[in-house]
Coordinates of C-alpha atoms in Angstrom, one line a residue:
X1 CA -17.6 104.4 167.9
X2 CA -18.4 105.4 171.5
X3 CA -14.7 105.5 172.3
X4 CA -13.9 107.6 169.2
X5 CA -16.6 110.2 170.1
X6 CA -15.4 110.4 173.7
X7 CA -11.8 111.0 172.6
X8 CA -12.9 113.7 170.1
X9 CA -14.7 115.5 172.9
X10 CA -11.6 115.4 175.1
X11 CA -9.4 116.7 172.3
X12 CA -11.9 119.5 171.7
X13 CA -11.7 120.3 175.4
X14 CA -7.9 120.6 175.2
X15 CA -8.2 123.2 172.5
X16 CA -10.3 125.4 174.9
X17 CA -9.1 127.2 177.9
X18 CA -10.8 124.7 180.2
X19 CA -8.4 121.9 179.4
X20 CA -7.3 119.7 182.2
X21 CA -3.6 119.4 183.2
X22 CA -1.7 117.0 181.1
X23 CA -1.2 114.7 184.1
X24 CA -4.9 114.0 184.2
X25 CA -4.9 112.7 180.7
X26 CA -1.8 110.6 181.5
X27 CA -3.7 109.1 184.4
X28 CA -6.6 108.2 182.0
X29 CA -4.2 106.5 179.6
X30 CA -2.6 104.5 182.5
X31 CA -6.1 103.5 183.6
X32 CA -7.0 102.3 180.1
X33 CA -3.8 100.2 179.9
X34 CA -4.3 98.6 183.3
X35 CA -8.0 97.6 182.9
X36 CA -7.8 93.8 182.2
X37 CA -11.3 93.0 183.4
X38 CA -13.0 92.9 180.0
X39 CA -13.1 89.5 178.2
X40 CA -11.8 91.1 175.0
X41 CA -9.2 93.4 176.7
X42 CA -6.5 92.1 174.4
X43 CA -8.3 93.8 171.5
X44 CA -10.0 96.8 173.0
X45 CA -7.1 98.1 175.0
X46 CA -4.6 98.3 172.1
X47 CA -7.3 99.9 169.9
X48 CA -8.1 102.5 172.5
X49 CA -4.4 103.3 173.2
X50 CA -3.8 103.7 169.4
X51 CA -6.7 106.1 169.4
X52 CA -5.1 108.0 172.3
X53 CA -1.8 108.2 170.4
X54 CA -3.6 109.7 167.4
X55 CA -5.7 112.1 169.4
X56 CA -3.1 114.5 170.6
X57 CA 0.7 114.7 170.0
X58 CA 1.2 115.3 173.8
X59 CA -0.3 111.9 174.5
X60 CA 1.8 110.0 171.9
X61 CA 4.8 109.1 174.1
X62 CA 2.7 107.9 177.1
X63 CA 0.2 106.0 174.9
X64 CA 3.1 104.3 173.0
X65 CA 4.8 103.4 176.2
X66 CA 1.6 101.8 177.5
X67 CA 0.8 100.1 174.2
X68 CA 4.2 98.3 174.0
X69 CA 4.7 97.7 177.7
X70 CA 2.4 94.7 178.0
X71 CA 1.8 93.0 174.6
X72 CA -0.8 90.2 174.4
X73 CA -1.2 88.1 171.3
X74 CA -4.5 86.3 171.6
X75 CA -5.5 83.1 170.0
X76 CA -7.7 85.0 167.6
X77 CA -4.8 87.1 166.3
X78 CA -4.3 86.5 162.6
X79 CA -0.8 85.3 161.6
X80 CA -0.4 88.4 159.3
X81 CA -0.9 90.6 162.4
X82 CA 1.8 88.8 164.3
X83 CA 4.1 89.2 161.3
X84 CA 3.3 92.9 161.1
X85 CA 4.1 93.3 164.8
X86 CA 7.4 91.5 164.5
X87 CA 8.4 93.7 161.5
X88 CA 7.5 96.8 163.6
X89 CA 10.0 95.6 166.3
X90 CA 12.7 95.3 163.6
X91 CA 12.0 98.6 162.0
X92 CA 11.6 100.6 165.3
X93 CA 14.1 99.3 168.0
X94 CA 13.1 102.1 170.3
X95 CA 9.5 100.8 170.4
X96 CA 10.7 97.2 170.8
X97 CA 12.8 98.2 173.9
X98 CA 9.5 99.3 175.6
X99 CA 8.1 95.8 175.7
X100 CA 8.2 94.4 179.2
X101 CA 5.8 91.5 179.0
X102 CA 5.0 89.4 176.0
X103 CA 2.0 87.0 176.4
X104 CA 1.2 84.6 173.5
X105 CA -2.0 82.5 173.5
X106 CA -1.6 79.7 171.1
X107 CA -5.1 78.8 170.1
X108 CA -6.4 76.7 167.2
X109 CA -5.2 79.2 164.5
X110 CA -1.9 80.0 166.1
X111 CA -0.9 76.4 167.0
X112 CA -1.8 75.1 163.6
X113 CA 0.1 77.8 161.9
X114 CA 3.2 77.3 164.0
X115 CA 3.3 73.6 163.4
X116 CA 5.2 74.4 160.2
X117 CA 8.7 75.5 161.3
X118 CA 9.2 77.7 158.3
X119 CA 6.0 79.6 158.9
X120 CA 6.8 80.0 162.6
X121 CA 10.3 81.4 161.9
X122 CA 8.9 83.7 159.2
X123 CA 6.1 84.9 161.4
X124 CA 8.4 86.0 164.3
X125 CA 12.0 85.9 163.1
X126 CA 15.0 85.9 165.4
X127 CA 15.8 89.5 164.3
X128 CA 12.6 90.7 166.0
X129 CA 13.2 88.7 169.2
X130 CA 16.7 90.3 169.5
X131 CA 15.2 93.7 169.5
X132 CA 13.3 92.9 172.8
X133 CA 16.1 94.3 174.9
X134 CA 13.8 95.4 177.8
X135 CA 11.7 92.2 178.0
X136 CA 11.2 90.9 181.5
X137 CA 8.4 88.4 181.2
X138 CA 7.6 85.7 178.6
X139 CA 4.2 84.0 178.9
X140 CA 3.2 81.2 176.5
X141 CA -0.2 79.6 177.0
X142 CA -1.2 76.7 174.6
X143 CA -5.0 76.7 174.6
X144 CA -5.5 74.1 172.0
X145 CA -4.8 70.3 172.1
X146 CA -2.5 69.9 169.2
X147 CA -2.0 66.1 169.2
X148 CA 0.1 63.6 171.2
X149 CA 2.8 66.0 172.3
X150 CA 3.4 69.5 170.9
X151 CA 4.9 69.5 167.5
X152 CA 8.7 70.1 167.5
X153 CA 8.3 73.1 165.2
X154 CA 5.8 74.6 167.7
X155 CA 8.2 74.1 170.6
X156 CA 11.1 75.5 168.5
X157 CA 9.1 78.6 167.8
X158 CA 8.3 79.1 171.5
X159 CA 11.8 78.3 172.9
X160 CA 13.4 80.4 170.2
X161 CA 12.7 83.3 172.5
X162 CA 15.6 82.2 174.7
X163 CA 17.8 84.7 172.8
X164 CA 15.9 87.5 174.6
X165 CA 18.4 87.3 177.5
X166 CA 16.8 90.2 179.4
X167 CA 13.8 88.1 180.3
X168 CA 13.7 87.0 183.9
X169 CA 10.3 85.3 184.1
X170 CA 9.1 82.4 181.9
X171 CA 5.6 80.9 182.1
X172 CA 4.5 77.8 180.2
X173 CA 0.9 76.7 180.4
X174 CA -1.1 74.0 178.7
X175 CA 1.7 72.3 176.9
X176 CA 2.0 68.6 176.4
X177 CA 5.6 67.4 176.0
X178 CA 6.7 64.0 174.7
X179 CA 9.1 63.6 177.6
X180 CA 10.7 65.5 180.4
X181 CA 13.9 65.2 178.5
X182 CA 12.4 67.5 175.9
X183 CA 11.7 70.0 178.6
X184 CA 15.2 69.9 179.9
X185 CA 16.7 70.2 176.5
X186 CA 14.8 73.4 175.8
X187 CA 15.1 75.0 179.2
X188 CA 18.9 74.7 179.0
X189 CA 19.0 77.8 176.9
X190 CA 17.1 79.8 179.5
X191 CA 19.9 80.1 182.0
X192 CA 19.2 83.8 182.5
X193 CA 15.7 83.4 183.9
X194 CA 15.0 83.8 187.7
X195 CA 11.4 82.8 187.9
X196 CA 9.8 79.8 186.2
X197 CA 6.1 78.8 186.1
X198 CA 4.7 75.5 184.9
X199 CA 0.9 75.5 184.7
X200 CA -1.2 72.5 183.6
X201 CA 1.5 70.9 181.6
X202 CA 1.9 67.2 181.0
X203 CA 4.2 64.7 179.3
X204 CA 3.9 61.2 177.8
X205 CA 7.3 59.9 179.1
X206 CA 8.1 61.5 182.5
X207 CA 11.4 59.7 183.1
X208 CA 14.5 61.8 182.9
X209 CA 18.1 60.4 183.0
X210 CA 20.0 62.1 185.7
X211 CA 23.0 62.5 183.3
X212 CA 21.1 65.0 181.2
X213 CA 20.9 67.6 184.1
X214 CA 24.1 69.3 184.9
X215 CA 25.1 71.9 187.6
X216 CA 24.7 74.7 185.0
X217 CA 21.0 73.9 184.4
X218 CA 19.0 77.1 185.2
X219 CA 21.7 78.5 187.6
X220 CA 19.9 81.8 188.3
X221 CA 16.5 80.3 189.1
X222 CA 15.2 81.4 192.5
X223 CA 11.4 81.2 192.1
X224 CA 9.5 78.1 190.9
X225 CA 5.7 77.6 190.6
X226 CA 4.1 74.3 189.8
X227 CA 0.4 74.2 189.4
X228 CA -1.9 71.5 188.0
X229 CA 0.8 69.5 186.3
X230 CA 1.0 65.8 185.8
X231 CA 3.5 64.2 188.2
X232 CA 4.9 67.4 189.8
X233 CA 7.3 65.4 191.8
X234 CA 9.2 64.5 188.6
X235 CA 9.5 68.2 187.9
X236 CA 10.8 68.8 191.4
X237 CA 13.5 66.2 190.7
X238 CA 14.9 68.0 187.7
X239 CA 14.8 71.6 188.9
X240 CA 17.9 73.1 190.6
X241 CA 17.9 72.8 194.4
X242 CA 19.0 76.4 194.9
X243 CA 15.4 77.7 194.7
X244 CA 14.5 80.3 197.4
X245 CA 10.7 80.5 196.8
X246 CA 8.5 77.5 195.8
X247 CA 4.8 77.6 195.1
X248 CA 2.9 74.3 194.7
X249 CA -0.7 73.5 193.8
X250 CA -3.3 72.9 193.3
X251 CA -2.6 69.3 192.0
X252 CA -4.2 68.2 188.8
X253 CA -7.3 66.1 188.8
X254 CA -6.5 64.5 185.5
X255 CA -4.7 61.2 186.2
X256 CA -4.7 58.1 184.1
X257 CA -4.9 54.7 185.6
X258 CA -1.3 54.0 184.6
X259 CA 0.1 57.2 186.3
X260 CA 1.7 56.7 189.7
X261 CA 0.4 58.5 192.7
X262 CA 1.5 62.1 193.2
X263 CA 4.3 62.5 195.7
X264 CA 6.3 65.4 197.0
X265 CA 9.4 63.4 198.2
X266 CA 11.6 65.5 196.0
X267 CA 10.9 68.5 198.3
X268 CA 13.7 67.2 200.4
X269 CA 16.2 68.4 197.7
X270 CA 15.4 72.0 198.3
X271 CA 17.5 72.8 201.4
X272 CA 17.8 76.5 200.6
X273 CA 14.1 77.3 200.6
X274 CA 13.2 80.6 202.3
X275 CA 9.5 80.7 201.4
X276 CA 7.0 77.9 200.7
X277 CA 3.5 78.5 199.2
X278 CA 0.9 75.8 199.1
X279 CA -2.3 76.5 197.2
X280 CA -5.6 74.9 196.7
X281 CA -8.3 76.6 194.6
X282 CA -11.1 74.6 196.3
X283 CA -11.7 73.7 199.9
X284 CA -13.6 70.5 200.4
X285 CA -13.0 67.0 201.4
X286 CA -9.4 65.9 200.6
X287 CA -8.6 69.1 198.8
X288 CA -6.0 70.2 201.4
X289 CA -4.8 66.8 202.5
X290 CA -1.7 67.0 200.4
X291 CA -0.5 70.0 202.5
X292 CA 0.6 67.7 205.3
X293 CA 2.3 65.3 202.9
X294 CA 4.2 68.1 201.3
X295 CA 5.4 69.6 204.6
X296 CA 6.5 66.2 205.8
X297 CA 9.3 66.2 203.1
X298 CA 10.6 69.7 203.7
X299 CA 14.2 69.8 204.8
X300 CA 15.0 73.5 204.7
X301 CA 16.5 74.9 207.9
X302 CA 16.4 78.5 206.6
X303 CA 12.6 78.4 205.8
X304 CA 11.1 81.5 207.4
X305 CA 7.7 82.0 205.6
X306 CA 4.9 79.5 204.9
X307 CA 1.8 80.5 203.0
X308 CA -1.4 78.5 202.8
X309 CA -3.9 79.6 200.1
X310 CA -7.4 78.2 200.2
X311 CA -10.4 78.5 197.9
X312 CA -13.7 79.9 198.8
X313 CA -15.4 78.7 201.9
X314 CA -18.9 79.3 203.2
X315 CA -18.5 79.0 207.0
X316 CA -16.1 78.7 209.9
X317 CA -17.3 75.0 210.0
X318 CA -15.8 74.4 206.6
X319 CA -12.5 76.0 207.6
X320 CA -12.3 73.8 210.7
X321 CA -13.3 70.6 208.9
X322 CA -11.3 70.8 205.6
X323 CA -8.4 73.2 206.0
X324 CA -6.2 70.7 207.9
X325 CA -4.8 73.6 209.9
X326 CA -4.8 71.7 213.2
X327 CA -2.7 69.0 211.7
X328 CA -0.4 71.5 210.0
X329 CA 0.0 73.3 213.3
X330 CA 1.3 70.1 214.9
X331 CA 3.7 69.5 212.0
X332 CA 5.1 73.0 212.1
X333 CA 5.8 72.7 215.8
X334 CA 8.7 70.4 215.1
X335 CA 11.9 70.5 213.1
X336 CA 12.7 71.9 210.5
X337 CA 10.0 74.5 211.1
X338 CA 11.1 75.9 214.5
X339 CA 12.7 78.9 212.8
X340 CA 9.7 79.8 210.8
X341 CA 8.9 83.5 211.5
X342 CA 5.7 84.1 209.6
X343 CA 2.7 82.0 208.5
X344 CA 0.3 83.6 206.1
X345 CA -3.2 82.2 205.5
X346 CA -5.1 83.5 202.5
X347 CA -8.7 82.3 202.2
X348 CA -11.6 83.3 200.0
X349 CA -14.9 83.7 201.9
X350 CA -18.2 83.5 200.2
X351 CA -20.6 86.0 201.8
X352 CA -24.4 85.8 201.3
X353 CA -26.3 88.9 200.6
X354 CA -27.9 89.1 204.0
X355 CA -24.8 88.2 206.0
X356 CA -22.7 90.5 208.2
X357 CA -19.4 90.6 206.4
X358 CA -17.3 92.0 209.3
X359 CA -18.6 89.4 211.8
X360 CA -18.1 86.4 209.5
X361 CA -14.6 87.4 208.6
X362 CA -13.8 88.1 212.3
X363 CA -15.0 84.6 213.3
X364 CA -12.9 82.9 210.6
X365 CA -9.8 85.0 211.4
X366 CA -10.2 84.3 215.2
X367 CA -10.6 80.6 214.6
X368 CA -7.4 80.5 212.5
X369 CA -5.4 82.6 214.9
X370 CA -6.5 81.4 218.3
X371 CA -7.6 77.8 217.7
X372 CA -6.2 76.3 214.5
X373 CA -2.6 77.6 214.7
X374 CA -2.4 77.8 218.5
X375 CA 1.0 76.1 218.9
X376 CA 2.7 78.3 216.3
X377 CA 1.2 81.3 217.8
X378 CA 2.4 80.4 221.3
X379 CA 6.0 80.1 220.3
X380 CA 6.0 83.6 218.7
X381 CA 5.3 82.9 215.0
X382 CA 3.6 85.8 213.3
X383 CA 0.2 84.5 212.0
X384 CA -1.4 86.7 209.4
X385 CA -4.8 86.0 208.0
X386 CA -6.0 87.5 204.7
X387 CA -9.7 86.9 204.1
X388 CA -10.9 87.9 200.6
X389 CA -14.6 88.1 200.3
X390 CA -17.1 88.8 197.5
X391 CA -19.8 91.5 197.4
X392 CA -21.1 92.6 200.8
X393 CA -24.6 92.4 202.1
X394 CA -27.3 93.4 199.6
X395 CA -30.9 94.1 200.8
X396 CA -33.3 93.3 198.0
X397 CA -37.1 93.3 198.2
X398 CA -38.8 90.0 197.4
X399 CA -42.3 91.6 197.1
X400 CA -43.8 95.0 197.8
X401 CA -45.0 93.8 201.2
X402 CA -41.7 92.3 202.2
X403 CA -38.7 94.5 201.5
X404 CA -36.1 92.9 203.7
X405 CA -35.3 89.2 203.1
X406 CA -33.1 87.4 205.6
X407 CA -31.9 83.8 205.3
X408 CA -29.9 81.9 207.9
X409 CA -26.3 81.6 207.0
X410 CA -24.6 78.4 206.1
X411 CA -22.7 78.0 209.4
X412 CA -23.4 74.9 211.4
X413 CA -24.2 75.1 215.1
X414 CA -25.1 78.8 214.8
X415 CA -28.0 80.7 216.4
X416 CA -28.8 84.2 215.1
X417 CA -31.4 86.6 216.3
X418 CA -31.6 89.8 214.3
X419 CA -33.9 92.7 215.1
X420 CA -34.5 95.5 212.6
X421 CA -35.9 98.8 213.7
X422 CA -36.6 101.9 211.7
X423 CA -33.3 103.4 213.0
X424 CA -31.3 100.5 214.6
X425 CA -30.3 97.0 213.8
X426 CA -29.3 94.5 216.6
X427 CA -27.9 91.1 216.1
X428 CA -27.2 88.3 218.6
X429 CA -25.0 85.5 217.2
X430 CA -23.9 82.3 218.9
X431 CA -21.5 80.0 217.1
X432 CA -20.2 76.6 218.2
X433 CA -17.3 75.0 216.3
X434 CA -15.4 71.8 217.1
X435 CA -12.1 72.3 218.9
X436 CA -8.9 70.2 218.7
X437 CA -9.6 68.2 221.9
X438 CA -13.0 66.9 220.7
X439 CA -15.1 69.5 222.4
X440 CA -16.7 72.7 221.2
X441 CA -15.8 76.3 221.4
X442 CA -18.6 78.8 221.8
X443 CA -18.5 82.4 220.5
X444 CA -21.1 84.9 221.4
X445 CA -21.5 88.3 219.8
X446 CA -24.1 91.0 220.4
X447 CA -23.9 94.1 218.4
X448 CA -26.2 97.1 217.6
X449 CA -25.7 99.8 215.1
X450 CA -27.6 102.5 213.3
X451 CA -29.7 101.2 210.4
X452 CA -29.4 101.7 207.5
X453 CA -25.9 103.1 207.1
X454 CA -24.8 104.9 203.9
X455 CA -21.8 102.7 203.1
X456 CA -22.3 99.4 205.0
X457 CA -25.9 98.9 203.7
X458 CA -25.2 100.1 200.2
X459 CA -27.4 103.2 200.3
X460 CA -25.5 104.8 197.5
X461 CA -25.5 101.8 195.2
X462 CA -27.8 98.7 195.0
X463 CA -29.9 99.6 198.1
X464 CA -30.6 103.2 197.3
X465 CA -34.3 102.8 196.8
X466 CA -34.6 100.6 199.9
X467 CA -32.8 103.2 202.1
X468 CA -35.0 106.0 200.8
X469 CA -38.2 104.1 201.6
X470 CA -36.8 103.0 205.0
X471 CA -35.6 106.5 205.9
X472 CA -39.0 108.0 204.8
X473 CA -40.8 105.5 207.1
X474 CA -38.6 106.5 210.0
X475 CA -39.2 110.2 209.2
X476 CA -43.0 109.7 209.2
X477 CA -42.8 107.7 212.4
X478 CA -40.9 110.5 214.2
X479 CA -43.5 113.0 212.9
X480 CA -46.3 110.8 214.2
X481 CA -44.7 110.7 217.6
X482 CA -44.3 114.5 217.5
X483 CA -48.0 115.1 216.6
X484 CA -49.1 112.6 219.2
X485 CA -47.2 114.5 221.9
X486 CA -48.8 117.8 220.8
X487 CA -52.2 116.1 220.7
X488 CA -51.7 114.9 224.3
X489 CA -50.7 118.3 225.4
X490 CA -53.7 119.9 223.7
X491 CA -56.0 117.3 225.4
X492 CA -54.3 118.0 228.8
X493 CA -54.7 121.8 228.2
X494 CA -58.4 121.4 227.3
X495 CA -59.2 119.2 230.3
X496 CA -57.3 121.3 232.8
X497 CA -59.1 124.5 231.7
X498 CA -62.5 122.8 231.5
X499 CA -62.8 124.4 228.1
X500 CA -66.0 123.9 226.1
X501 CA -64.8 125.7 223.0
X502 CA -64.9 123.7 219.8
X503 CA -61.7 125.2 218.6
X504 CA -59.6 123.2 221.1
X505 CA -61.2 119.9 220.3
X506 CA -61.0 120.6 216.5
X507 CA -57.3 121.1 216.9
X508 CA -57.0 117.9 218.9
X509 CA -58.9 116.0 216.2
X510 CA -56.7 117.4 213.5
X511 CA -53.6 116.4 215.4
X512 CA -54.9 112.9 216.1
X513 CA -55.8 112.5 212.4
X514 CA -52.3 113.6 211.4
X515 CA -50.8 111.3 213.9
X516 CA -52.8 108.4 212.5
X517 CA -51.9 109.3 208.9
X518 CA -48.1 109.5 209.6
X519 CA -48.3 106.2 211.5
X520 CA -50.0 104.6 208.6
X521 CA -47.4 106.0 206.1
X522 CA -44.6 104.8 208.3
X523 CA -46.2 101.4 208.6
X524 CA -46.6 101.1 204.8
X525 CA -43.0 102.2 204.3
X526 CA -41.5 99.7 206.7
X527 CA -43.6 96.7 205.7

């Protein structure tokens, strides 16, 4: 109801002379379509875009374009709604041509309904799929365990979208196949795709006869992502070796006792690789050990970019201990990595509320650049570090008498001395981290800055009240100093003139009283 009221007010504004330019409303519609942060975005975004289309005829084309551009069928979508959407594609080919991405979440309702092949074909008939002439991305995510291997009718309904030959990207997540042979038989019809993503898939029988895979299997495939699958090396054995970009990881944690150990020996098949991406969502003991094993099988002389993606870390110590970057640096200093031109390290950094974000990120970046990847850096490889961190420092009061709470950070071998004044903050930080030769590297940083700052210390957001109180205390302290100076001058004037008049000393007493009052106020504000 709030959205409808808001849109009614906007429409009323357009009828008046104070209407915004049409481009402003287009920007609003684009923002609505791109906001995927809400948990129920698959429901609220289409509903809001439909309301936009009905609000003003001038908005209709832009709202319809955004409505059909990215279509997501959630697991809560009723089968009748899916059928209605498919019929719309058949009846209005111009709208069907607007669909760029189609994402289908097969939940409990959808998966059960599609187990019947007749129901699946009736729900989304081939006539509707053929109308998707502008489709670029197909995304199928099976969110429900539907038995020992997905039903053939369910797979037939999913892979029936192979007739949408304009699609260039195919993502399959959460499926359980009876065998890799089933995967190969269905993927043969997707010879037009260029990007393939397998996420958390598994199979009961992973063996695939080599005779089933011919040279015409996925001939246009150039990008492959394998993440969280059972026996990814088996997938690497069946994919075409002409792939240019390969993204691996993180490996799955769900292995049965009968499953063989994960191996990346099939990486040696991909001799035309240009970019290799290794990803681990967590960074702890043994989480990144497989990076070295994967690199040991690479045989791509044309490889020019390697990317390492790490999960969230708390300290430089964790990066040095678990990232395996020192070992990776040694591996990449030999063939076939001597022609690598760029190494990208993406790492998530967990920042506590009281930590200095800039200093922490600088220490991590310096360690990676200077110490961890030293050999690659020395031979001219471009090392790029991208640190992604959470919310910055937030100063929150624990009690009325203690408004600034500071905890020591989770960095081992670190000494920190922080001094907070009413107008300045100084920090001395000494960090020791282990080096590659068994010793330690010491970093010392001393920095002072005005305090509090409007942006850095969040004075416009979460710390607004704190900054007002702190600034008021500083203001009263300065007033107290000013009145103390005037009082001293008055005393000096009275003594130098040997004055016995009460007026001078009354003024002095008033100034001293004001000085004491302002000092007390500044003390209460800063405590």
